[in-house]
Amino acid sequence: MIRPSVQALAPYVPGEQPKLKRLVKLNANENAYPPSPKVKEALRGFDASLLRRYPDPGCNHLRHLLARRHGCKGENVFVGNGSDEVLRLAVDVFTRNAAPVGVFDPSYSLYPVLAAIREAPLCKVPLPRDDAALAALRVPEPRPDLFCLVNPNAPTGTAFGVEAVRAFARALAPSVLLVDEAYAPFAGRDCVRLAFEERNVVVSRTFSKAWSLAGLRVGVLLGPAALVDALYKVKDSYNVDWLAQTVAEAALSDPDWMLANVRKIAATRDRFAAGLVRKGWDVTPSCTNFVWCKPPADGPSAAELQARVRNRGFLLRRFADSPELADHLRISIGTDAEMDELLELL
Ligand code: PMP
């Protein structure tokens, strides 16, 4: 017996993780550079006998460090097994049965899956063109219990300003606005203050992108204590293992390393995007570690280019199942040498 909503579910499809070493992975928005040397040190110095014990269920030390970093209290911080766990818990906790979950379209393709698992109707709203359009947006009826706003957005790489997001949050209240900030460190601006100034805003963050730790699985939610507390009530007891807690703490002790990587990636991104524009591509200006782009109409299609460069060792992401998105490619930013070679191939 399988629950009908699960039988009917089209699952989330993550970027391919091939076995071939030779491939340059530009399909999952991972970081092109390794994490801080402090991470290596922490792994080397990790006391294996600690693993006899269950990890701290509240991630208290890591929570304290994150609270210090974001200028809040520990009670405003939730730590999860990647931000995907945080998003799943948010959908569980902030929606009543059968109440809609709101998302912008296009946006992160996990949200429709999370809503479908809970049999919640998905309320898709076209992505507003700019800050003014977001601030003036009428909240759809019936009002979603939870609205998930990815900022900067994936796959478009565009970002709204904090005051436009605040205006939308106020229009949405008392429903909860989740601002998914997986890529915010690349934008150089964020909405974290809204998580402490507005009663209905939570902000999710991740160690997977800017901190180069996608393989570790640590995500964070910042928000009012009452909302954070609700997530702690329903999470698995030991959702973040000892190794993940220890390594995330080590990474946090070296924010300059993360910032240097972010700067390098942003510079490579801007150079690569300018190169595509010179070749006649339609490139959406990006605030992230990827670019959303469409090849010129008089040349090979996105699908053809994706297949051709794959034969030369480059993996790119295309949303082939979505008619509105399938003519674009989402290209994660690799090293300078990788991007120069790819530009040449394209
Ligand atoms: N949010 C967005 C917008 C993403 O693109 C991703 C990465 N696929 C995530 C959240 C999840 O990241 P993680 O679970 O690795 O923290």
Tab-separated table of C-alpha atoms and ligand atoms in Angstrom:
chain	number	residue	atom	x	y	z
A	1	MET	CA	0.000	0.000	0.000
A	2	ILE	CA	1.459	3.308	-1.063
A	3	ARG	CA	-0.223	6.614	-0.310
A	4	PRO	CA	-1.898	7.773	-3.581
A	5	SER	CA	-0.192	11.181	-3.538
A	6	VAL	CA	3.176	9.408	-3.418
A	7	GLN	CA	2.177	6.935	-6.148
A	8	ALA	CA	1.295	9.876	-8.385
A	9	LEU	CA	4.338	11.943	-7.394
A	10	ALA	CA	6.832	13.156	-9.991
A	11	PRO	CA	9.903	13.252	-7.735
A	12	TYR	CA	12.452	16.069	-7.609
A	13	VAL	CA	15.279	15.368	-10.044
A	14	PRO	CA	18.643	16.541	-8.709
A	15	GLY	CA	21.513	17.483	-11.030
A	16	GLU	CA	23.239	14.342	-12.304
A	17	GLN	CA	26.219	13.135	-10.203
A	18	PRO	CA	28.261	11.139	-12.726
A	19	LYS	CA	30.950	8.620	-11.794
A	20	LEU	CA	33.322	9.852	-14.497
A	21	LYS	CA	36.054	12.006	-12.909
A	22	ARG	CA	36.840	13.797	-16.172
A	23	LEU	CA	33.485	15.601	-16.304
A	24	VAL	CA	33.295	19.240	-15.272
A	25	LYS	CA	30.124	19.485	-13.195
A	26	LEU	CA	28.365	22.762	-13.934
A	27	ASN	CA	24.870	21.346	-13.353
A	28	ALA	CA	24.183	21.539	-9.589
A	29	ASN	CA	25.447	24.991	-8.531
A	30	GLU	CA	28.146	23.470	-6.362
A	31	ASN	CA	31.147	25.612	-5.450
A	32	ALA	CA	34.141	25.501	-7.816
A	33	TYR	CA	36.627	25.746	-4.939
A	34	PRO	CA	37.338	23.605	-1.863
A	35	PRO	CA	36.198	24.627	1.634
A	36	SER	CA	38.502	26.387	4.109
A	37	PRO	CA	41.655	24.563	5.269
A	38	LYS	CA	40.061	24.744	8.741
A	39	VAL	CA	37.624	22.102	7.487
A	40	LYS	CA	40.483	19.739	6.653
A	41	GLU	CA	42.009	20.399	10.064
A	42	ALA	CA	38.714	19.649	11.785
A	43	LEU	CA	38.341	16.388	9.855
A	44	ARG	CA	41.903	15.342	10.700
A	45	GLY	CA	41.438	16.164	14.359
A	46	PHE	CA	37.980	14.580	14.663
A	47	ASP	CA	37.802	12.125	17.562
A	48	ALA	CA	36.194	8.973	16.120
A	49	SER	CA	35.190	7.783	19.578
A	50	LEU	CA	32.706	10.682	19.667
A	51	LEU	CA	30.623	8.692	17.188
A	52	ARG	CA	29.683	6.215	19.940
A	53	ARG	CA	27.386	8.915	21.234
A	54	TYR	CA	24.360	10.533	19.636
A	55	PRO	CA	25.054	14.065	18.435
A	56	ASP	CA	23.757	17.141	20.256
A	57	PRO	CA	20.088	17.189	19.125
A	58	GLY	CA	19.942	20.988	19.392
A	59	CYS	CA	23.278	21.693	17.597
A	60	ASN	CA	23.787	24.150	20.428
A	61	HIS	CA	27.361	25.230	19.773
A	62	LEU	CA	26.797	25.638	16.038
A	63	ARG	CA	23.571	27.491	16.787
A	64	HIS	CA	25.416	29.849	19.079
A	65	LEU	CA	28.055	30.563	16.393
A	66	LEU	CA	25.366	31.161	13.769
A	67	ALA	CA	23.468	33.464	16.141
A	68	ARG	CA	26.644	35.477	16.668
A	69	ARG	CA	27.249	35.665	12.925
A	70	HIS	CA	23.721	36.889	12.184
A	71	GLY	CA	23.331	39.158	15.217
A	72	CYS	CA	20.445	37.241	16.820
A	73	LYS	CA	19.845	34.807	19.677
A	74	GLY	CA	20.199	31.018	19.565
A	75	GLU	CA	16.416	30.753	19.821
A	76	ASN	CA	16.210	32.401	16.374
A	77	VAL	CA	18.307	29.683	14.690
A	78	PHE	CA	17.318	26.216	13.467
A	79	VAL	CA	19.961	23.855	12.067
A	80	GLY	CA	18.948	21.125	9.635
A	81	ASN	CA	20.317	18.321	7.475
A	82	GLY	CA	20.831	20.576	4.448
A	83	SER	CA	18.400	23.350	3.659
A	84	ASP	CA	16.261	20.815	1.787
A	85	GLU	CA	15.334	19.342	5.192
A	86	VAL	CA	14.616	22.831	6.478
A	87	LEU	CA	12.291	23.506	3.524
A	88	ARG	CA	10.491	20.198	3.978
A	89	LEU	CA	9.941	20.897	7.675
A	90	ALA	CA	8.728	24.414	6.892
A	91	VAL	CA	6.095	23.012	4.514
A	92	ASP	CA	5.042	20.507	7.217
A	93	VAL	CA	4.898	23.031	10.023
A	94	PHE	CA	3.559	26.225	8.443
A	95	THR	CA	0.659	24.765	6.426
A	96	ARG	CA	-2.682	23.399	7.499
A	97	ASN	CA	-4.130	20.378	5.717
A	98	ALA	CA	-5.239	21.251	2.182
A	99	ALA	CA	-4.115	24.886	2.467
A	100	PRO	CA	-2.192	26.103	-0.595
A	101	VAL	CA	1.572	26.595	-0.713
A	102	GLY	CA	2.619	29.623	-2.777
A	103	VAL	CA	5.641	29.794	-5.073
A	104	PHE	CA	6.839	32.032	-7.845
A	105	ASP	CA	7.179	30.545	-11.299
A	106	PRO	CA	9.875	29.763	-12.319
A	107	SER	CA	11.533	28.851	-9.060
A	108	TYR	CA	13.212	25.977	-7.214
A	109	SER	CA	11.667	22.748	-8.522
A	110	LEU	CA	11.691	21.040	-5.110
A	111	TYR	CA	8.779	23.113	-3.771
A	112	PRO	CA	6.068	21.536	-5.963
A	113	VAL	CA	7.297	18.115	-4.804
A	114	LEU	CA	7.145	19.082	-1.118
A	115	ALA	CA	3.613	20.428	-1.578
A	116	ALA	CA	2.512	17.309	-3.488
A	117	ILE	CA	3.812	15.005	-0.742
A	118	ARG	CA	1.547	16.837	1.698
A	119	GLU	CA	-1.307	16.882	-0.836
A	120	ALA	CA	-1.270	20.681	-0.598
A	121	PRO	CA	-2.434	22.585	-3.676
A	122	LEU	CA	0.368	24.579	-5.269
A	123	CYS	CA	-0.379	28.247	-5.930
A	124	LYS	CA	1.962	29.328	-8.729
A	125	VAL	CA	2.382	33.065	-9.238
A	126	PRO	CA	4.373	34.404	-12.211
A	127	LEU	CA	7.717	35.747	-10.960
A	128	PRO	CA	7.311	39.540	-10.608
A	129	ARG	CA	9.436	41.490	-13.069
A	130	ASP	CA	11.049	43.809	-10.509
A	131	ASP	CA	10.908	45.181	-6.969
A	132	ALA	CA	7.972	47.487	-7.699
A	133	ALA	CA	5.941	44.591	-9.106
A	134	LEU	CA	6.715	42.426	-6.056
A	135	ALA	CA	5.860	45.194	-3.590
A	136	ALA	CA	2.536	45.822	-5.353
A	137	LEU	CA	1.616	42.157	-5.785
A	138	ARG	CA	-1.882	41.169	-4.673
A	139	VAL	CA	-1.805	38.060	-2.516
A	140	PRO	CA	-3.712	35.318	-4.331
A	141	GLU	CA	-6.951	33.917	-2.901
A	142	PRO	CA	-7.324	31.523	-1.217
A	143	ARG	CA	-4.335	32.873	0.650
A	144	PRO	CA	-1.457	30.372	0.865
A	145	ASP	CA	-0.525	29.446	4.450
A	146	LEU	CA	3.107	29.499	3.344
A	147	PHE	CA	4.744	31.322	0.450
A	148	CYS	CA	8.250	30.274	-0.620
A	149	LEU	CA	10.274	33.036	-2.261
A	150	VAL	CA	13.708	32.060	-3.540
A	151	ASN	CA	15.978	35.127	-3.361
A	152	PRO	CA	18.178	35.287	-5.364
A	153	ASN	CA	15.943	33.100	-7.464
A	154	ALA	CA	16.830	29.786	-9.083
A	155	PRO	CA	17.012	29.169	-11.982
A	156	THR	CA	16.893	32.832	-13.091
A	157	GLY	CA	19.648	34.177	-10.765
A	158	THR	CA	17.732	37.435	-10.205
A	159	ALA	CA	17.146	39.058	-6.801
A	160	PHE	CA	14.600	41.350	-5.163
A	161	GLY	CA	15.589	44.106	-2.726
A	162	VAL	CA	14.846	43.764	0.966
A	163	GLU	CA	12.146	46.456	1.132
A	164	ALA	CA	10.136	44.900	-1.710
A	165	VAL	CA	10.320	41.556	0.087
A	166	ARG	CA	9.204	43.239	3.322
A	167	ALA	CA	6.188	44.781	1.563
A	168	PHE	CA	5.207	41.368	0.179
A	169	ALA	CA	5.647	39.753	3.617
A	170	ARG	CA	3.324	42.342	5.164
A	171	ALA	CA	0.695	41.785	2.493
A	172	LEU	CA	0.937	38.035	3.100
A	173	ALA	CA	0.679	38.188	6.928
A	174	PRO	CA	-0.381	36.339	8.996
A	175	SER	CA	0.734	33.607	6.562
A	176	VAL	CA	4.442	32.778	6.641
A	177	LEU	CA	6.919	33.993	4.038
A	178	LEU	CA	9.919	31.704	3.643
A	179	VAL	CA	12.815	33.459	1.916
A	180	ASP	CA	15.122	30.763	0.536
A	181	GLU	CA	18.550	32.414	0.515
A	182	ALA	CA	20.670	29.486	-0.662
A	183	TYR	CA	22.533	31.857	-3.011
A	184	ALA	CA	22.431	35.130	-1.033
A	185	PRO	CA	26.175	35.298	-0.226
A	186	PHE	CA	26.837	35.649	-3.970
A	187	ALA	CA	24.448	38.612	-4.161
A	188	GLY	CA	26.210	40.584	-1.435
A	189	ARG	CA	22.839	41.543	0.087
A	190	ASP	CA	20.156	39.607	1.900
A	191	CYS	CA	16.858	39.660	3.769
A	192	VAL	CA	18.117	38.268	7.081
A	193	ARG	CA	16.980	41.320	9.027
A	194	LEU	CA	13.371	40.578	8.021
A	195	ALA	CA	13.599	37.300	9.968
A	196	PHE	CA	14.094	39.346	13.141
A	197	GLU	CA	11.961	42.394	12.313
A	198	GLU	CA	8.836	40.769	10.836
A	199	ARG	CA	6.739	38.215	12.722
A	200	ASN	CA	5.919	36.100	9.682
A	201	VAL	CA	9.287	35.858	7.888
A	202	VAL	CA	11.792	33.007	8.050
A	203	VAL	CA	15.017	32.902	6.018
A	204	SER	CA	16.784	29.688	4.996
A	205	ARG	CA	20.517	29.454	4.381
A	206	THR	CA	22.887	26.655	3.443
A	207	PHE	CA	26.519	25.594	3.784
A	208	SER	CA	26.232	23.902	0.371
A	209	LYS	CA	26.974	26.812	-1.963
A	210	ALA	CA	29.098	29.725	-0.721
A	211	TRP	CA	30.747	27.608	2.013
A	212	SER	CA	31.675	24.804	-0.460
A	213	LEU	CA	30.090	22.073	1.702
A	214	ALA	CA	27.286	20.527	-0.374
A	215	GLY	CA	28.503	17.056	0.618
A	216	LEU	CA	28.226	17.820	4.344
A	217	ARG	CA	24.465	18.554	4.466
A	218	VAL	CA	23.968	21.490	6.811
A	219	GLY	CA	21.206	24.053	6.329
A	220	VAL	CA	19.880	26.806	8.554
A	221	LEU	CA	16.605	28.603	9.200
A	222	LEU	CA	16.541	32.034	10.845
A	223	GLY	CA	13.335	33.522	12.200
A	224	PRO	CA	11.131	34.506	15.126
A	225	ALA	CA	11.636	32.168	18.107
A	226	ALA	CA	8.052	30.865	17.951
A	227	LEU	CA	8.440	29.745	14.326
A	228	VAL	CA	11.922	28.282	14.874
A	229	ASP	CA	10.631	26.394	17.883
A	230	ALA	CA	7.906	24.773	15.781
A	231	LEU	CA	10.558	23.221	13.520
A	232	TYR	CA	12.473	21.844	16.521
A	233	LYS	CA	9.275	20.137	17.688
A	234	VAL	CA	8.903	18.009	14.549
A	235	LYS	CA	12.456	17.358	13.345
A	236	ASP	CA	14.197	13.982	13.707
A	237	SER	CA	15.864	13.882	17.124
A	238	TYR	CA	19.383	13.699	15.705
A	239	ASN	CA	19.037	15.393	12.351
A	240	VAL	CA	22.593	16.771	12.115
A	241	ASP	CA	25.429	14.330	12.854
A	242	TRP	CA	28.516	15.080	14.952
A	243	LEU	CA	30.832	15.301	11.979
A	244	ALA	CA	28.550	17.777	10.200
A	245	GLN	CA	28.238	19.936	13.322
A	246	THR	CA	32.009	19.924	13.874
A	247	VAL	CA	32.911	20.682	10.260
A	248	ALA	CA	30.299	23.442	9.905
A	249	GLU	CA	31.709	25.083	13.050
A	250	ALA	CA	35.217	24.940	11.548
A	251	ALA	CA	34.007	26.489	8.279
A	252	LEU	CA	32.259	29.288	10.177
A	253	SER	CA	35.512	30.163	11.916
A	254	ASP	CA	36.955	31.193	8.528
A	255	PRO	CA	34.419	33.458	6.804
A	256	ASP	CA	37.195	35.234	4.874
A	257	TRP	CA	37.886	32.034	2.931
A	258	MET	CA	34.228	31.809	1.924
A	259	LEU	CA	34.128	35.482	0.940
A	260	ALA	CA	37.288	35.175	-1.169
A	261	ASN	CA	35.736	32.243	-3.077
A	262	VAL	CA	32.491	34.153	-3.536
A	263	ARG	CA	34.399	37.115	-4.985
A	264	LYS	CA	36.399	34.903	-7.336
A	265	ILE	CA	33.234	33.159	-8.555
A	266	ALA	CA	31.383	36.452	-9.076
A	267	ALA	CA	34.277	37.821	-11.162
A	268	THR	CA	34.412	34.645	-13.292
A	269	ARG	CA	30.622	34.733	-13.669
A	270	ASP	CA	30.604	38.311	-14.943
A	271	ARG	CA	33.420	37.600	-17.404
A	272	PHE	CA	31.692	34.409	-18.641
A	273	ALA	CA	28.309	36.142	-18.969
A	274	ALA	CA	29.893	38.993	-20.964
A	275	GLY	CA	31.494	36.386	-23.238
A	276	LEU	CA	28.115	34.752	-23.886
A	277	VAL	CA	26.520	38.125	-24.618
A	278	ARG	CA	29.272	38.826	-27.169
A	279	LYS	CA	28.293	35.555	-28.866
A	280	GLY	CA	24.689	36.713	-29.123
A	281	TRP	CA	23.250	34.792	-26.150
A	282	ASP	CA	20.390	36.126	-24.079
A	283	VAL	CA	21.857	36.175	-20.537
A	284	THR	CA	19.855	37.122	-17.442
A	285	PRO	CA	22.062	39.267	-15.136
A	286	SER	CA	22.949	36.945	-12.245
A	287	CYS	CA	23.400	37.522	-8.499
A	288	THR	CA	24.386	33.867	-7.942
A	289	ASN	CA	27.026	31.254	-8.798
A	290	PHE	CA	25.226	30.291	-12.015
A	291	VAL	CA	23.905	31.964	-15.147
A	292	TRP	CA	20.538	31.491	-16.802
A	293	CYS	CA	20.965	31.869	-20.528
A	294	LYS	CA	19.489	31.147	-23.932
A	295	PRO	CA	21.486	30.510	-27.096
A	296	PRO	CA	20.919	32.639	-30.219
A	297	ALA	CA	17.893	31.584	-32.288
A	298	ASP	CA	19.935	31.110	-35.471
A	299	GLY	CA	22.281	28.512	-33.953
A	300	PRO	CA	22.003	25.109	-32.282
A	301	SER	CA	19.308	24.756	-29.595
A	302	ALA	CA	19.947	24.549	-25.848
A	303	ALA	CA	19.310	20.792	-26.016
A	304	GLU	CA	21.834	20.312	-28.823
A	305	LEU	CA	24.471	22.397	-27.077
A	306	GLN	CA	23.924	20.561	-23.806
A	307	ALA	CA	24.482	17.219	-25.556
A	308	ARG	CA	27.496	18.446	-27.534
A	309	VAL	CA	29.373	19.901	-24.584
A	310	ARG	CA	28.590	16.804	-22.539
A	311	ASN	CA	30.553	14.812	-25.090
A	312	ARG	CA	33.445	17.158	-24.367
A	313	GLY	CA	33.182	16.645	-20.602
A	314	PHE	CA	30.921	19.499	-19.450
A	315	LEU	CA	27.655	18.856	-17.596
A	316	LEU	CA	25.087	21.670	-17.781
A	317	ARG	CA	21.525	21.802	-16.431
A	318	ARG	CA	18.435	22.080	-18.601
A	319	PHE	CA	14.819	21.757	-17.452
A	320	ALA	CA	13.739	19.591	-20.362
A	321	ASP	CA	10.291	18.791	-18.920
A	322	SER	CA	9.191	22.392	-18.692
A	323	PRO	CA	8.171	23.934	-22.026
A	324	GLU	CA	8.841	27.509	-20.803
A	325	LEU	CA	12.322	26.700	-19.494
A	326	ALA	CA	13.616	24.032	-21.900
A	327	ASP	CA	15.138	26.527	-24.355
A	328	HIS	CA	17.486	27.842	-21.626
A	329	LEU	CA	20.585	26.430	-19.956
A	330	ARG	CA	21.539	26.920	-16.335
A	331	ILE	CA	25.311	26.950	-16.138
A	332	SER	CA	27.061	26.836	-12.753
A	333	ILE	CA	30.267	28.853	-12.531
A	334	GLY	CA	33.448	26.777	-12.382
A	335	THR	CA	37.073	27.882	-12.345
A	336	ASP	CA	38.349	30.481	-14.827
A	337	ALA	CA	40.038	27.800	-16.927
A	338	GLU	CA	36.871	25.662	-17.043
A	339	MET	CA	34.679	28.591	-18.050
A	340	ASP	CA	37.117	29.760	-20.734
A	341	GLU	CA	37.136	26.277	-22.237
A	342	LEU	CA	33.346	26.047	-22.108
A	343	LEU	CA	32.917	29.458	-23.709
A	344	GLU	CA	35.182	28.384	-26.513
A	345	LEU	CA	33.111	25.191	-27.037
A	346	LEU	CA	29.787	27.024	-26.983
B	1	PMP	N1	17.279	26.154	-2.218
B	1	PMP	C1	17.653	26.355	-3.484
B	1	PMP	C2	17.068	27.505	-4.233
B	1	PMP	C3	18.562	25.482	-4.106
B	1	PMP	O1	18.905	25.669	-5.389
B	1	PMP	C4	19.083	24.410	-3.370
B	1	PMP	C5	20.099	23.471	-3.994
B	1	PMP	N2	19.573	22.582	-4.898
B	1	PMP	C6	18.646	24.233	-2.061
B	1	PMP	C7	17.765	25.133	-1.505
B	1	PMP	C8	19.064	23.064	-1.229
B	1	PMP	O2	20.360	23.128	-0.782
B	1	PMP	P1	20.898	22.174	0.342
B	1	PMP	O3	19.858	21.151	0.686
B	1	PMP	O4	22.125	21.576	-0.229
B	1	PMP	O5	21.179	23.080	1.510
